[in-house]
Every structure is written in structure tokens, then in C-alpha cells.
Short mmCIF file of C-alpha atoms and ligand atoms in Angstrom, two decimals:
data_model
loop_
_atom_site.label_atom_id
_atom_site.label_comp_id
_atom_site.label_asym_id
_atom_site.label_seq_id
_atom_site.Cartn_x
_atom_site.Cartn_y
_atom_site.Cartn_z
CA MET U 1 29.24 176.58 95.01
CA ASP U 2 33.02 177.13 94.43
CA SER U 3 34.71 174.33 96.32
CA TYR U 4 37.82 176.39 97.08
CA PHE U 5 36.22 178.22 100.07
CA GLU U 6 34.50 175.07 101.26
CA GLN U 7 37.95 173.50 101.54
CA GLN U 8 39.71 176.52 102.98
CA ALA U 9 37.28 177.50 105.73
CA ALA U 10 38.60 175.34 108.58
CA ARG U 11 42.20 176.56 108.00
CA TRP U 12 41.44 180.11 106.88
CA ASP U 13 42.45 181.94 110.08
CA THR U 14 46.29 182.09 109.73
CA PRO U 15 48.28 184.62 111.75
CA ALA U 16 48.93 186.69 108.59
CA ARG U 17 45.23 186.82 107.70
CA ILE U 18 44.26 187.77 111.28
CA ARG U 19 46.84 190.57 111.34
CA ARG U 20 45.62 191.92 107.90
CA ALA U 21 42.02 191.65 108.88
CA ARG U 22 42.62 193.82 111.97
CA ARG U 23 44.23 196.45 109.77
CA ILE U 24 41.32 196.27 107.25
CA ALA U 25 38.73 196.48 110.07
CA GLN U 26 40.56 199.66 111.40
CA GLU U 27 40.48 201.20 107.96
CA ILE U 28 36.76 200.48 107.42
CA ARG U 29 35.96 201.85 110.89
CA LEU U 30 37.92 205.06 110.17
CA ARG U 31 36.70 205.58 106.65
CA ALA U 32 33.06 204.69 107.25
CA GLY U 33 32.99 207.00 110.30
CA VAL U 34 29.63 205.52 111.53
CA ALA U 35 28.53 206.02 115.02
CA ARG U 36 26.86 202.81 116.35
CA CYS U 37 23.97 201.96 113.99
CA ARG U 38 20.95 199.71 114.36
CA VAL U 39 21.83 197.19 111.64
CA ALA U 40 25.14 196.47 109.82
CA MET U 41 25.76 193.76 107.23
CA GLU U 42 28.78 192.20 105.73
CA LEU U 43 28.96 190.48 102.33
CA GLY U 44 31.35 187.53 101.90
CA SER U 45 32.30 187.44 105.66
CA GLY U 46 34.44 184.35 105.35
CA THR U 47 35.28 183.33 108.90
CA GLY U 48 34.33 186.81 110.25
CA LEU U 49 37.89 188.04 110.87
CA VAL U 50 36.88 191.57 109.80
CA GLY U 51 33.17 191.24 110.71
CA PHE U 52 33.65 190.39 114.45
CA ALA U 53 36.23 193.24 114.70
CA LEU U 54 33.49 195.69 113.66
CA ALA U 55 30.64 194.13 115.66
CA ASP U 56 30.52 197.05 118.10
CA CYS U 57 29.40 199.30 115.20
CA ALA U 58 25.86 197.92 115.21
CA GLN U 59 23.19 196.64 117.58
CA THR U 60 22.51 193.86 115.10
CA LEU U 61 25.25 192.59 112.84
CA ILE U 62 24.44 190.28 110.01
CA LEU U 63 27.37 188.21 108.62
CA SER U 64 26.67 186.57 105.29
CA ASP U 65 28.64 184.22 102.98
CA PRO U 66 27.59 181.79 100.14
CA SER U 67 29.92 179.07 101.48
CA ALA U 68 28.37 176.55 103.87
CA ALA U 69 31.74 175.79 105.41
CA MET U 70 32.50 179.48 106.05
CA CYS U 71 28.99 179.88 107.58
CA ALA U 72 29.68 176.94 109.86
CA VAL U 73 32.79 178.69 111.15
CA LEU U 74 30.86 181.91 111.56
CA ARG U 75 28.12 180.16 113.55
CA ALA U 76 30.59 178.63 115.91
CA LYS U 77 32.22 181.99 116.49
CA ALA U 78 28.85 183.76 116.88
CA ALA U 79 27.86 181.18 119.55
CA ALA U 80 31.03 182.03 121.45
CA TYR U 81 30.80 185.86 120.93
CA ARG U 82 30.15 187.84 124.06
CA GLY U 83 30.29 191.39 122.64
CA PRO U 84 27.78 194.14 122.40
CA ALA U 85 26.02 193.16 119.12
CA ALA U 86 23.42 190.60 118.29
CA VAL U 87 25.25 188.64 115.61
CA ARG U 88 23.28 186.72 113.05
CA VAL U 89 24.84 184.45 110.38
CA CYS U 90 23.18 183.93 106.97
CA GLN U 91 24.20 181.70 104.06
CA ALA U 92 23.24 183.91 101.16
CA PRO U 93 23.45 183.26 97.40
CA PRO U 94 26.61 184.51 95.71
CA GLY U 95 26.61 188.22 95.20
CA ARG U 96 23.50 188.74 97.33
CA LEU U 97 22.90 190.08 100.89
CA PRO U 98 20.06 188.68 102.99
CA ASP U 99 17.14 190.94 103.74
CA PRO U 100 17.98 193.01 106.80
CA PRO U 101 15.40 193.46 109.64
CA ALA U 102 15.60 197.27 109.09
CA PRO U 103 17.42 199.52 106.66
CA CYS U 104 21.16 199.34 107.38
CA GLY U 105 23.41 202.07 108.68
CA LEU U 106 26.49 200.31 107.41
CA ILE U 107 27.23 197.65 104.81
CA PHE U 108 30.84 196.57 104.58
CA HIS U 109 33.01 193.85 103.03
CA SER U 110 36.65 192.85 102.66
CA MET U 111 38.15 191.03 99.61
CA ALA U 112 34.70 189.78 98.65
CA LEU U 113 33.60 192.12 95.83
CA HIS U 114 36.21 190.68 93.36
CA HIS U 115 34.42 187.35 93.67
CA VAL U 116 30.94 188.77 92.69
CA ARG U 117 30.05 188.36 89.01
CA ASP U 118 27.30 190.89 88.64
CA LEU U 119 28.95 193.91 90.23
CA GLY U 120 26.17 196.38 89.25
CA ALA U 121 23.47 194.26 90.76
CA ALA U 122 25.38 193.73 94.02
CA LEU U 123 26.14 197.60 94.33
CA ARG U 124 22.49 198.43 93.61
CA GLN U 125 21.21 195.93 96.17
CA SER U 126 23.59 197.42 98.82
CA CYS U 127 22.28 200.88 98.05
CA GLN U 128 18.64 199.71 98.34
CA MET U 129 19.34 198.11 101.72
CA LEU U 130 20.95 201.18 103.30
CA ALA U 131 19.01 203.73 105.24
CA PRO U 132 19.36 207.32 103.77
CA GLY U 133 22.82 208.62 105.01
CA GLY U 134 23.96 204.95 105.39
CA CYS U 135 27.42 203.93 104.23
CA LEU U 136 28.80 201.26 102.03
CA CYS U 137 32.49 200.76 102.91
CA PHE U 138 34.72 198.00 101.66
CA VAL U 139 38.30 196.96 100.96
CA ASP U 140 39.45 195.14 97.88
CA MET U 141 42.57 195.03 95.69
CA GLU U 142 44.02 196.98 92.85
CA PRO U 143 44.52 195.07 89.50
CA VAL U 144 46.63 191.92 89.80
CA SER U 145 47.73 189.36 87.20
CA ARG U 146 45.63 186.20 86.59
CA ALA U 147 48.33 184.22 88.39
CA PHE U 148 47.17 185.79 91.65
CA HIS U 149 44.29 183.22 91.75
CA ALA U 150 46.35 180.28 90.33
CA ASP U 151 45.66 178.44 93.61
CA HIS U 152 41.95 178.79 93.09
CA PRO U 153 40.96 176.79 89.95
CA ASP U 154 37.27 177.65 90.00
CA PHE U 155 37.99 181.45 90.28
CA ALA U 156 35.65 183.45 87.98
CA GLY U 157 35.75 186.88 89.47
CA TYR U 158 37.77 190.08 88.84
CA ASP U 159 41.52 190.28 88.85
CA GLY U 160 41.28 193.31 91.14
CA PHE U 161 39.76 196.72 90.36
CA ASP U 162 40.71 200.03 88.86
CA GLN U 163 39.60 202.45 91.65
CA ALA U 164 38.26 205.20 89.26
CA ALA U 165 36.16 202.69 87.32
CA LEU U 166 34.79 201.19 90.48
CA ARG U 167 34.01 204.66 91.97
CA ALA U 168 32.04 205.26 88.81
CA ALA U 169 30.18 201.97 89.23
CA LEU U 170 29.13 203.02 92.82
CA GLU U 171 27.86 206.35 91.52
CA LYS U 172 25.92 204.57 88.83
CA ALA U 173 24.38 202.28 91.49
CA GLY U 174 23.12 205.42 93.35
CA PHE U 175 25.83 206.31 95.82
CA SER U 176 27.08 209.77 96.50
CA GLY U 177 30.28 211.16 98.02
CA VAL U 178 32.21 208.19 96.64
CA ARG U 179 35.82 208.22 97.76
CA SER U 180 38.78 205.76 97.84
CA ALA U 181 42.45 205.42 98.46
CA ALA U 182 45.17 202.72 98.61
CA PHE U 183 46.32 201.92 102.15
CA LEU U 184 48.21 198.68 102.32
CA ARG U 185 50.77 196.61 100.27
CA ASP U 186 50.98 192.96 100.96
CA GLN U 187 51.88 189.71 99.18
CA LYS U 188 50.36 186.30 98.60
CA VAL U 189 52.78 183.39 98.17
CA ILE U 190 51.84 180.57 95.79
CA ASP U 191 54.18 177.71 95.28
CA GLY U 192 57.08 179.74 96.68
CA ARG U 193 56.40 182.75 94.37
CA ALA U 194 55.33 186.08 95.84
CA HIS U 195 52.48 187.92 94.25
CA PRO U 196 52.43 191.46 95.58
CA PHE U 197 49.06 193.27 95.85
CA THR U 198 47.76 196.65 96.97
CA LEU U 199 44.55 197.11 98.98
CA PHE U 200 42.34 200.14 98.76
CA TRP U 201 39.34 201.18 100.77
CA MET U 202 36.16 202.66 99.09
CA CYS U 203 33.14 204.33 100.57
CA GLY U 204 29.90 205.77 99.34
CA THR U 205 26.83 207.19 100.95
CA LYS U 206 23.13 206.49 100.22
CA PRO U 207 21.60 209.89 99.48
C1 SAM A 301 38.99 186.21 100.05
S1 SAM A 301 37.66 185.66 101.07
C2 SAM A 301 37.49 186.96 102.24
C3 SAM A 301 36.85 186.61 103.60
C4 SAM A 301 36.74 187.72 104.58
N1 SAM A 301 35.90 188.76 104.09
C5 SAM A 301 38.10 188.24 105.01
O1 SAM A 301 38.51 189.35 104.67
O2 SAM A 301 38.79 187.43 105.73
C6 SAM A 301 36.24 185.87 100.09
C7 SAM A 301 34.97 185.32 100.71
O3 SAM A 301 33.91 185.75 99.78
C8 SAM A 301 33.01 184.65 99.63
N2 SAM A 301 32.42 184.71 98.34
C9 SAM A 301 32.88 184.02 97.20
N3 SAM A 301 32.10 184.29 96.13
C10 SAM A 301 31.17 185.28 96.56
C11 SAM A 301 30.14 185.97 96.00
N4 SAM A 301 29.87 185.78 94.68
N5 SAM A 301 29.38 186.75 96.78
C12 SAM A 301 29.63 186.98 98.08
N6 SAM A 301 30.66 186.35 98.69
C13 SAM A 301 31.43 185.45 97.98
C14 SAM A 301 33.80 183.42 99.90
O4 SAM A 301 32.98 182.35 100.32
C15 SAM A 301 34.73 183.93 100.94
O5 SAM A 301 34.32 183.71 102.22
#
């Protein structure tokens, strides 16, 4: 496993990331427009900054991440969680979601898809795990330069996404009603140098 996230997990929750995650969770809630569903799942949950903010969307919420250290943080937060959902944590292989106990009403993720190598397989798996009418909704970033991941030596993912190409990939994976839009500009500072980036949300429905 990529050691970057193993090293980052314990210090991931900075005030800036917490603020941004709140905004991302708001956007996913708005765009997915799901009433409370039986099962929701998140890919690449990290420390759950977005996942716990959306926990009230499901009776059972499954948070997954390939990093053991991220999952350790998730388990500690799940043990302290007193909200309305049953929260389960699962360490899943990269690019894969765990098997849900029932078809999902919502699958979501934030800044995780650009780490997934086989995009088509991940999108097809999400489509298979959704109930008919269920929604995939995620946030990721528009194209950035390679320098954006200069602080992450093992990075082997995508330098952001072209929205139109990614919408086409969702349609190819079986989603309908695919839509997306940019909603937030932010910046990442590496060695004193600011790298601006733009986040977009994208949603598709399982027919
Ligand atoms: C940029 S962090 C985002 C964390 C969290 N979703 C958030 O918004 O705060 C990316 C997360 O994706 C996970 N990840 C890395 N490669 C992955 C892969 N191939 N499939 C799924 N998750 C992955 C990492 O362990 C990390 O927790």
C-alpha cells in the first residue's frame, strides 16, 4: 500500500480539510438528493470527514479505505459516533468497495477517484452495488499539473479529470442522468508554493 496515506492519517484532520469536507458533504447531499436510504457506502473515506457528515443519509453507512492507518482513525471515530446510522468500517483493496449487506441507495466519495487506477472497473462495481434508482455522487478535481502531487512520491493516479470525459465513463459503466458542475476553487500549498485547484461534483443514477 502507498505509504503516503499511512503516514498522513493521524494528522489528516486539519482545520482547512475539515472546513472543505463540510462544504463537499453539503454539495453531495444537495446533488444526490437522496432521502434516507437503507445502505450507503463511501470509497476512499480517509478519516471520514465527509462520510460522518453524511451518516444521517443511511440506516447503515459503510466507510471503506485501503489504508490501514486511515481505517484505524475511522474505527476510533465510529466507536465514538452517537448519530442515527450504524457505521461500519472496512479496509478494502484499492479501487474496490466491500460487499454491501443490501443494494445501496447511495455510493459517494470525495477526492478518492483520482487515486483509482482502473476507473472503468471501479465505476462498473459501483453501478452493480447500487439498487435501481440509487445514486453515485462524488467530488473530485479538474485537471492539475503533475506538481500537485509532488509531496506524494508514490502517487500513480490521475492528475484530475476532464468532466466531459468522466461523464462519458460513467455512462459507459451503466449510469444514466449523468450530470456535473464545478463548485469550489481552493489551493494546496507545497513548500510554500500554492497550487490552485477546482472541485466539481458528479452524479449518475443506476437505471
Ligand atoms: C485525498 S484522500 C481523501 C480522503 C477523504 N475522502 C476526504 O475527502 O477527506 C484519498 C483517500 O483515498 C484513499 N485511496 C488511495 N488510493 C485508493 C484507491 N485506489 N482506491 C480507494 N481509495 C484509495 C486513501 O487511502 C485516502 O484515504
